[in-house]
GROMACS .gro file of C-alpha atoms in nm:
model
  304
    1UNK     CA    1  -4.059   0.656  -1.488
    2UNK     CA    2  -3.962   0.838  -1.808
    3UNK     CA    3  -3.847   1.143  -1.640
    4UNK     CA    4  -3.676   0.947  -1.405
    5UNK     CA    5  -3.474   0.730  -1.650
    6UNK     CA    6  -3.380   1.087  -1.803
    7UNK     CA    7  -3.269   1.246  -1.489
    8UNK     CA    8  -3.004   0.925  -1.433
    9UNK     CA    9  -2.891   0.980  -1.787
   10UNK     CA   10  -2.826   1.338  -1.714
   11UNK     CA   11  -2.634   1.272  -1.399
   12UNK     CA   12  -2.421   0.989  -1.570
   13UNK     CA   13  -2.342   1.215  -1.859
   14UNK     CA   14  -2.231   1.470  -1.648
   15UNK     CA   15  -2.001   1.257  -1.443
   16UNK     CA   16  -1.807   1.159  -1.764
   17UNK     CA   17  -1.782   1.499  -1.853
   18UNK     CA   18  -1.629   1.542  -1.512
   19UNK     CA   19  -1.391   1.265  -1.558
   20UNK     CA   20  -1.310   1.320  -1.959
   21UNK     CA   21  -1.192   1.674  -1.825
   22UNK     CA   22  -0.951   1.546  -1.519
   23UNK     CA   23  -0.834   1.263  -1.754
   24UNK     CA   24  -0.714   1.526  -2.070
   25UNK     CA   25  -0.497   1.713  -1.705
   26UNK     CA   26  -0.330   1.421  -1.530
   27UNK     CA   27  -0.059   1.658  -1.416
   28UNK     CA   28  -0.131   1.988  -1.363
   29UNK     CA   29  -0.508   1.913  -1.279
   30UNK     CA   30  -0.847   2.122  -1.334
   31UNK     CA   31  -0.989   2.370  -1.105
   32UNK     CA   32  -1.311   2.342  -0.940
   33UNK     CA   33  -1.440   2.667  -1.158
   34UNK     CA   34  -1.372   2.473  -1.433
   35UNK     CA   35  -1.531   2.161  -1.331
   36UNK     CA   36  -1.844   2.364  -1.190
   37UNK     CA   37  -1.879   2.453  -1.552
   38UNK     CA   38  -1.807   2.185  -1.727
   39UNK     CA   39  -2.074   1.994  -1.522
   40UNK     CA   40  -2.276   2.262  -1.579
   41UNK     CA   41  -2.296   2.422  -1.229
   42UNK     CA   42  -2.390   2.791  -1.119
   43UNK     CA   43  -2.521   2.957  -0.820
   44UNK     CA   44  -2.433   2.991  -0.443
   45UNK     CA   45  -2.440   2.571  -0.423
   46UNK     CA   46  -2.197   2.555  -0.729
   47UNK     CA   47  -1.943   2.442  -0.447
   48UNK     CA   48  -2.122   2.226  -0.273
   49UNK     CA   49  -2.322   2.046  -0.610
   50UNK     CA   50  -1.934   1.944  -0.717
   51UNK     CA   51  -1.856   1.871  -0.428
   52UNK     CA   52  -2.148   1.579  -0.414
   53UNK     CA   53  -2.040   1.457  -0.739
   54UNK     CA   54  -1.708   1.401  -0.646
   55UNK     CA   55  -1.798   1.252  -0.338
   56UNK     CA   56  -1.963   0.978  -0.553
   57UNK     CA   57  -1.691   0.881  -0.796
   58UNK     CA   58  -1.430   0.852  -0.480
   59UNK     CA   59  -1.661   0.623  -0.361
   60UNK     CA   60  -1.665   0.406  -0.722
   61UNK     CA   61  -1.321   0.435  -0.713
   62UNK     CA   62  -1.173   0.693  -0.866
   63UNK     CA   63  -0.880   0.849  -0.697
   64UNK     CA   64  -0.887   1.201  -0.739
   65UNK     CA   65  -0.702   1.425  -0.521
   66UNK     CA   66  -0.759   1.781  -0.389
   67UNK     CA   67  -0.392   1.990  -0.498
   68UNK     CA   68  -0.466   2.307  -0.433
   69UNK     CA   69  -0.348   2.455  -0.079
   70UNK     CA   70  -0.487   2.555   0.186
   71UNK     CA   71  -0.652   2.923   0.122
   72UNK     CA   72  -0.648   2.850  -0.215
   73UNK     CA   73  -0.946   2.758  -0.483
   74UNK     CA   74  -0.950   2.399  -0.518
   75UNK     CA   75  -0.798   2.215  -0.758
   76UNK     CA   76  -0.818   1.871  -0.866
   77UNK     CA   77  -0.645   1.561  -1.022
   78UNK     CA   78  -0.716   1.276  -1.126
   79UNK     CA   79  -0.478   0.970  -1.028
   80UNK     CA   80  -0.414   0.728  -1.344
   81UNK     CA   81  -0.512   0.375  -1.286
   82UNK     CA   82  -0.751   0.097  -1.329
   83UNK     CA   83  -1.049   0.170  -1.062
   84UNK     CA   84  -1.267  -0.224  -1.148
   85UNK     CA   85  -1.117  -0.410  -0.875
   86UNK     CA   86  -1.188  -0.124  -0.648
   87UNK     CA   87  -1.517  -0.108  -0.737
   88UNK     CA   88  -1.587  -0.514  -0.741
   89UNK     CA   89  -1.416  -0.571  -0.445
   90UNK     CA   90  -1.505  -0.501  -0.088
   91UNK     CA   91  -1.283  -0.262   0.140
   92UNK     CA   92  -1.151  -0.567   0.347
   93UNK     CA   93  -1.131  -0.751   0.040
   94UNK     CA   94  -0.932  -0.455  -0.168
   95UNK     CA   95  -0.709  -0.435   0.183
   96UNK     CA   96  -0.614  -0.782   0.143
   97UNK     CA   97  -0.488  -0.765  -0.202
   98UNK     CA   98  -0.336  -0.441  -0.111
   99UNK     CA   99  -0.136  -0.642   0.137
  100UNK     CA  100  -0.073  -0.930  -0.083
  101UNK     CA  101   0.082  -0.717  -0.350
  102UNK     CA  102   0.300  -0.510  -0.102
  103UNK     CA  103   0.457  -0.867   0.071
  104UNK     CA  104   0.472  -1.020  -0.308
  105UNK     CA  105   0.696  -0.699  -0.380
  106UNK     CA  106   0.486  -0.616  -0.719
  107UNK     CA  107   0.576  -0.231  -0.767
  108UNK     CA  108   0.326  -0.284  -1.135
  109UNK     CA  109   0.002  -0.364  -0.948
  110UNK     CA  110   0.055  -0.055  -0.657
  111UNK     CA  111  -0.125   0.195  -0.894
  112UNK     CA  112  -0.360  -0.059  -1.043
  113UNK     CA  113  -0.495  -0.090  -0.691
  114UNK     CA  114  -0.474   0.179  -0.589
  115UNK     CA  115  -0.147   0.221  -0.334
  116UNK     CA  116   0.000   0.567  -0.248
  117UNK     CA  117   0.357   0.597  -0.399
  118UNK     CA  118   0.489   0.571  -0.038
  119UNK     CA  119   0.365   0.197  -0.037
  120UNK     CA  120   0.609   0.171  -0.319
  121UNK     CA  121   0.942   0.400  -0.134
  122UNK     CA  122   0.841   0.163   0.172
  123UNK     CA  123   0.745  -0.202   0.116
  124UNK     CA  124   0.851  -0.220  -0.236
  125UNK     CA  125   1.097  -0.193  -0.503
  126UNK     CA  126   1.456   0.008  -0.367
  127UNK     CA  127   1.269   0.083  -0.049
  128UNK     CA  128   1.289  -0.242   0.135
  129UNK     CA  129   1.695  -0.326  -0.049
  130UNK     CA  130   1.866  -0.576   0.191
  131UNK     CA  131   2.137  -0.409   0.385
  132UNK     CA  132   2.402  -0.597   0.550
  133UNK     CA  133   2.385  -0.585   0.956
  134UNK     CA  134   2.748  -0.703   1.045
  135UNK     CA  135   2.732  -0.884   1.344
  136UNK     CA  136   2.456  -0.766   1.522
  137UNK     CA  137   2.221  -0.976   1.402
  138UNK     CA  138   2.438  -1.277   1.558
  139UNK     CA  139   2.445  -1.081   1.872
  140UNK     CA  140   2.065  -1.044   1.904
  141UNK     CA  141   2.003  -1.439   1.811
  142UNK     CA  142   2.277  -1.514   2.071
  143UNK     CA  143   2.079  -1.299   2.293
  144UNK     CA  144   1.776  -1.476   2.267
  145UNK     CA  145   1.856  -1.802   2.290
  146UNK     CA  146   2.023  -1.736   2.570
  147UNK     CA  147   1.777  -1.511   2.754
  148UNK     CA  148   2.018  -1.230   2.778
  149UNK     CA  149   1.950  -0.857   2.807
  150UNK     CA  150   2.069  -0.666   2.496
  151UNK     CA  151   2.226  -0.280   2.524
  152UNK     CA  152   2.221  -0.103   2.253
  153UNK     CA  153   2.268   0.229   2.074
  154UNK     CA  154   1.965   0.359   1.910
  155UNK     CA  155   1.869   0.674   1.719
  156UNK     CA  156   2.166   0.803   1.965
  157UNK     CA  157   2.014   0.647   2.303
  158UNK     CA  158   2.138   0.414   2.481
  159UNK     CA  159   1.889   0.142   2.520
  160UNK     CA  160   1.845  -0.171   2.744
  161UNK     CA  161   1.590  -0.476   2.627
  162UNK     CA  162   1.468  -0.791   2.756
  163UNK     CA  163   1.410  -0.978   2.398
  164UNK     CA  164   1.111  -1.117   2.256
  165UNK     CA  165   1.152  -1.264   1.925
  166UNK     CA  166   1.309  -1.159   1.593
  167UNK     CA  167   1.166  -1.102   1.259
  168UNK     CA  168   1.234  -1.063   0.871
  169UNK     CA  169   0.955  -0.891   0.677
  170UNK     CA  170   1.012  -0.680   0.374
  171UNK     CA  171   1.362  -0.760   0.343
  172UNK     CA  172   1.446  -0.614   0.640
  173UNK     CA  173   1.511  -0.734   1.006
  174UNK     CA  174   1.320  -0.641   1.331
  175UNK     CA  175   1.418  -0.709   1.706
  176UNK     CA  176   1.147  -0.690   1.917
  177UNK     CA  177   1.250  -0.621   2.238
  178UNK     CA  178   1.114  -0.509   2.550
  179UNK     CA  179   1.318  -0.205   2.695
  180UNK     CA  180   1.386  -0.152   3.039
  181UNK     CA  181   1.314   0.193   3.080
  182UNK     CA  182   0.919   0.157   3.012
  183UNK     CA  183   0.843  -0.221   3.169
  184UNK     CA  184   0.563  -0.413   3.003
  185UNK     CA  185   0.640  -0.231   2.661
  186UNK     CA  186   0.749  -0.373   2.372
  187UNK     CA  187   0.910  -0.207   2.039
  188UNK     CA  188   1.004  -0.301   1.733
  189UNK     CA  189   1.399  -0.176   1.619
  190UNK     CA  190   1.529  -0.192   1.235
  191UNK     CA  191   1.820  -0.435   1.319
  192UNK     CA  192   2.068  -0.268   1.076
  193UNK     CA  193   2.037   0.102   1.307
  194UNK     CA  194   2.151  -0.058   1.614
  195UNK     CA  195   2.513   0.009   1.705
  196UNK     CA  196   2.702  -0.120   1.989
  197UNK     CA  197   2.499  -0.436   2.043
  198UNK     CA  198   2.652  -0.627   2.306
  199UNK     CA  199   2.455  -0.970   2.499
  200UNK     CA  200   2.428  -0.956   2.861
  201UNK     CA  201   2.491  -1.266   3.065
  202UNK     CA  202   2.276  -1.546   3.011
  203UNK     CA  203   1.962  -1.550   3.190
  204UNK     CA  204   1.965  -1.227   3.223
  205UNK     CA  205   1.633  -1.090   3.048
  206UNK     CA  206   1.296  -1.109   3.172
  207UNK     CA  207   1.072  -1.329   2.984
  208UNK     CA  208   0.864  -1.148   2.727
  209UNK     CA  209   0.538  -1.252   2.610
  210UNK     CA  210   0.488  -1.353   2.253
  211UNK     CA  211   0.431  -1.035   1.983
  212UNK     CA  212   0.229  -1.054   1.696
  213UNK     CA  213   0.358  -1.006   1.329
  214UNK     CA  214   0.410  -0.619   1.250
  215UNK     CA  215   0.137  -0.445   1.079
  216UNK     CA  216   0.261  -0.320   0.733
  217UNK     CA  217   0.180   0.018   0.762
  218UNK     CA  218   0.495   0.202   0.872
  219UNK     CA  219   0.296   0.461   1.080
  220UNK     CA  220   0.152   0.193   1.271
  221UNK     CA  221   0.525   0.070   1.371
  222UNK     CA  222   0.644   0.114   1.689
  223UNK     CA  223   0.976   0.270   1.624
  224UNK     CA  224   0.945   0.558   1.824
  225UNK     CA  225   0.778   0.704   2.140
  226UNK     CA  226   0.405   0.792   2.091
  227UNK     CA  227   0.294   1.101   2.081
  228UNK     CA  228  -0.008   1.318   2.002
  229UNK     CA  229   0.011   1.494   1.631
  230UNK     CA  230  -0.311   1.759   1.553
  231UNK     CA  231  -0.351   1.881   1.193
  232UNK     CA  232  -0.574   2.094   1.035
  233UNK     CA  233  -0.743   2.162   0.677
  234UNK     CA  234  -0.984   2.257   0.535
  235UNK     CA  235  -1.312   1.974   0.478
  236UNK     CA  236  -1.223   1.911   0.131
  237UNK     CA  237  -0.864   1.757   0.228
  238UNK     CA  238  -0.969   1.480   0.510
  239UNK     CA  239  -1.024   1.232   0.174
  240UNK     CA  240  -0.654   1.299   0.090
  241UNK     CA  241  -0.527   1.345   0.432
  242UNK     CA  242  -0.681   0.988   0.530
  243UNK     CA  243  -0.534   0.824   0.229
  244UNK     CA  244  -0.240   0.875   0.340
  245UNK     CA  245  -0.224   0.864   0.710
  246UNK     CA  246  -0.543   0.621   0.799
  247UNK     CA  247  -0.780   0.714   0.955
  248UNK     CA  248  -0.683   0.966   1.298
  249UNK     CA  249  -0.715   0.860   1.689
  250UNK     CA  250  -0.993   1.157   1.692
  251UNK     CA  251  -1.177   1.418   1.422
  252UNK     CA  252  -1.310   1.759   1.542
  253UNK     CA  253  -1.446   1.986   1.317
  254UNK     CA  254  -1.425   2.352   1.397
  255UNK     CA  255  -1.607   2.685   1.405
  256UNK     CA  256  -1.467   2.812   1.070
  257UNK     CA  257  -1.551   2.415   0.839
  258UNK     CA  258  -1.211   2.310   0.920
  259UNK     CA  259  -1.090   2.017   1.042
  260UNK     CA  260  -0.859   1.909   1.292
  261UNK     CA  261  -0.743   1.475   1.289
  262UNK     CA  262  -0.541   1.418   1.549
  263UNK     CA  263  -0.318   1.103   1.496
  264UNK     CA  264  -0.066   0.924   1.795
  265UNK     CA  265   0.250   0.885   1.612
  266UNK     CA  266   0.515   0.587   1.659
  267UNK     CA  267   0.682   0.629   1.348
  268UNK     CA  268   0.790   0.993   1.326
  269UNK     CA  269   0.994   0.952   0.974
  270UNK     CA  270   0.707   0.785   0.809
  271UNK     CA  271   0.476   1.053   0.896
  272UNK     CA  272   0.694   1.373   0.808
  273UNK     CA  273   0.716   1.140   0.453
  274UNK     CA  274   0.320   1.154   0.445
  275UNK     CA  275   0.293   1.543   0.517
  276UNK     CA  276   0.552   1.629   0.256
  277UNK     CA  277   0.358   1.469  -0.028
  278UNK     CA  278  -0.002   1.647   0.169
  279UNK     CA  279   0.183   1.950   0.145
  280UNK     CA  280  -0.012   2.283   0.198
  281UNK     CA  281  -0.311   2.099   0.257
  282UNK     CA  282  -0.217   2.084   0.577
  283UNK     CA  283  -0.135   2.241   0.866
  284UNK     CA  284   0.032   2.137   1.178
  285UNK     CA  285  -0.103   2.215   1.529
  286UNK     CA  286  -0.010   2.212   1.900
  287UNK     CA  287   0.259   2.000   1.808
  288UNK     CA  288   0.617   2.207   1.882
  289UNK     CA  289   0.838   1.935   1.897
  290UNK     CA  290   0.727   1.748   1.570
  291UNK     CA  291   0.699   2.105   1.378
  292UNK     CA  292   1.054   2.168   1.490
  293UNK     CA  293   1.180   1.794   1.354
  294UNK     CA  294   0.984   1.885   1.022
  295UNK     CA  295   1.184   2.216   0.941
  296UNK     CA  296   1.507   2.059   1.059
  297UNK     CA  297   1.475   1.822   0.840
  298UNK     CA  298   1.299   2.017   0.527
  299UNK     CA  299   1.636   2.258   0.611
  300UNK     CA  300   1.894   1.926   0.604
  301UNK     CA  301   1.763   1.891   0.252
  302UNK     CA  302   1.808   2.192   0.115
  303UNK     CA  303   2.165   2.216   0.246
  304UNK     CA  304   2.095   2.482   0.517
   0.00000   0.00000   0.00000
């Protein structure tokens, strides 16, 4: 019993050895060398050893990402922030409070529990800013109440919808409509994008059936056409790669230890946001068309 009792001393001691070290680099992080020594690993499992011990404190809590890229020796950091409600809490519990704090607009408690910074650029703080809408938004309610179709110009389309309701959640608007062009499905459009919003004659629209409340996670919004995204990385990114993008539509691992998560995508903005920040960790496959919006866009910003 003794030698057991001295064995979970050992391990404890060398996990806050682990974590002192990350803590004294919050910025430019530790690498796994240096962590393999200060735990006071050596050998061919060296990698693998660290690998379980950081396994365990994600699963207490502790945020600590991967920062090296891909090809590169790993590198670690450790995200600030208080980890006891993670570790009290249950997961549905902790994504309940994660949701509470996001609709009660509290940008102090996203690190405390945890939230990536895009939680904050999306549902909080500047992110979600009221912006006026003119007179579309009289259009749309017009619309509805009159069962009227609704044209549209969207993201540069032209778009016909039957409506189905109307909605205000993070300080922003949502039509929910119905478009003609792909019967029996309904999207969600940010009211202040629409242009040209003209109301058909009344009676006009087909009658929609009743949508639920839109999920807070912007990838999950339907803003967009779906589509099939793969990307791969090595093993030890997936942690950081599902932090940030949920959890994918399918997980394959490969010949080599990679991994490939393939995710459907509604919302392309949000998810070019979410690889920026994964950066070299990841790499994107069999996906031309999305690869192509990511360096257009990565070449708009640096004024190409």
């Amino acid at each position: 019993m003794a030698g057991g009792d001295a064995s979970k001393r050992a391990a404890m001691e060398r996990l806050v050895r682990v974590l002192g070290v990350l803590s004294a680099s919050p910025h430019q992080g530790v690498s796994g060398k240096e962590l393999q020594r200060v735990a006071g690993f050596d050998g061919d499992h060296a990698d693998d050893q660290l690998g379980r011990d950081l396994k365990h404190l994600r699963n207490h809590g502790w945020q600590i990402d991967n920062i090296g890229g891909t090809g590169s020796e790993g590198r670690y950091r450790l995200i600030a922030g208080d980890n006891r409600l993670r570790v009290s809490l249950t997961p549905r519990q902790q994504a309940a409070l994660q949701r509470a704090a996001l609709i009660a607009d509290r940008a102090d408690l996203v690190d405390k529990i945890g939230l990536p910074d895009s939680a904050r650029t999306v549902s909080t703080g500047v992110g979600v800013a009221a912006r006026p809408v003119g007179d579309a938004l009289a259009t749309i309610v017009r619309a509805i109440e009159q069962r009227a179709t609704l044209s549209f110009r969207y993201k540069g389309k032209e778009r016909l919808a039957h409506p189905a309701g109307l909605k205000h959640q993070n300080y922003t608007w949502y039509f929910t409509g119905e478009v003609d062009h792909r019967p029996g499905k309904v999207l969600n459009f940010v009211v202040d994008r629409m242009a040209e919003v003209v109301a058909g004659e009344t009676g006009s629209a087909r009658r929609v059936p009743t949508v639920e409340r839109l999920t807070l996670h912007p990838l999950r919004w339907e803003v967009d056409p779906p589509y099939d995204v793969t990307l791969r990385m090595a093993a030890d990114f997936v942690p950081d790669a599902i932090r940030w993008l949920q959890r994918p539509r399918s997980e394959r691992v490969l010949g080599d230890g990679t991994v490939e998560l393939t995710y459907t995508v509604t919302n392309r903005a949000a998810m070019r946001a979410r690889l920026y920040v994964l950066g070299t960790r990841v790499t994107v496959v069999d996906s031309d068309e999305f690869l192509t919006e990511v360096l257009a866009e990565l070449a708009e910003m640096a004024g190409e």
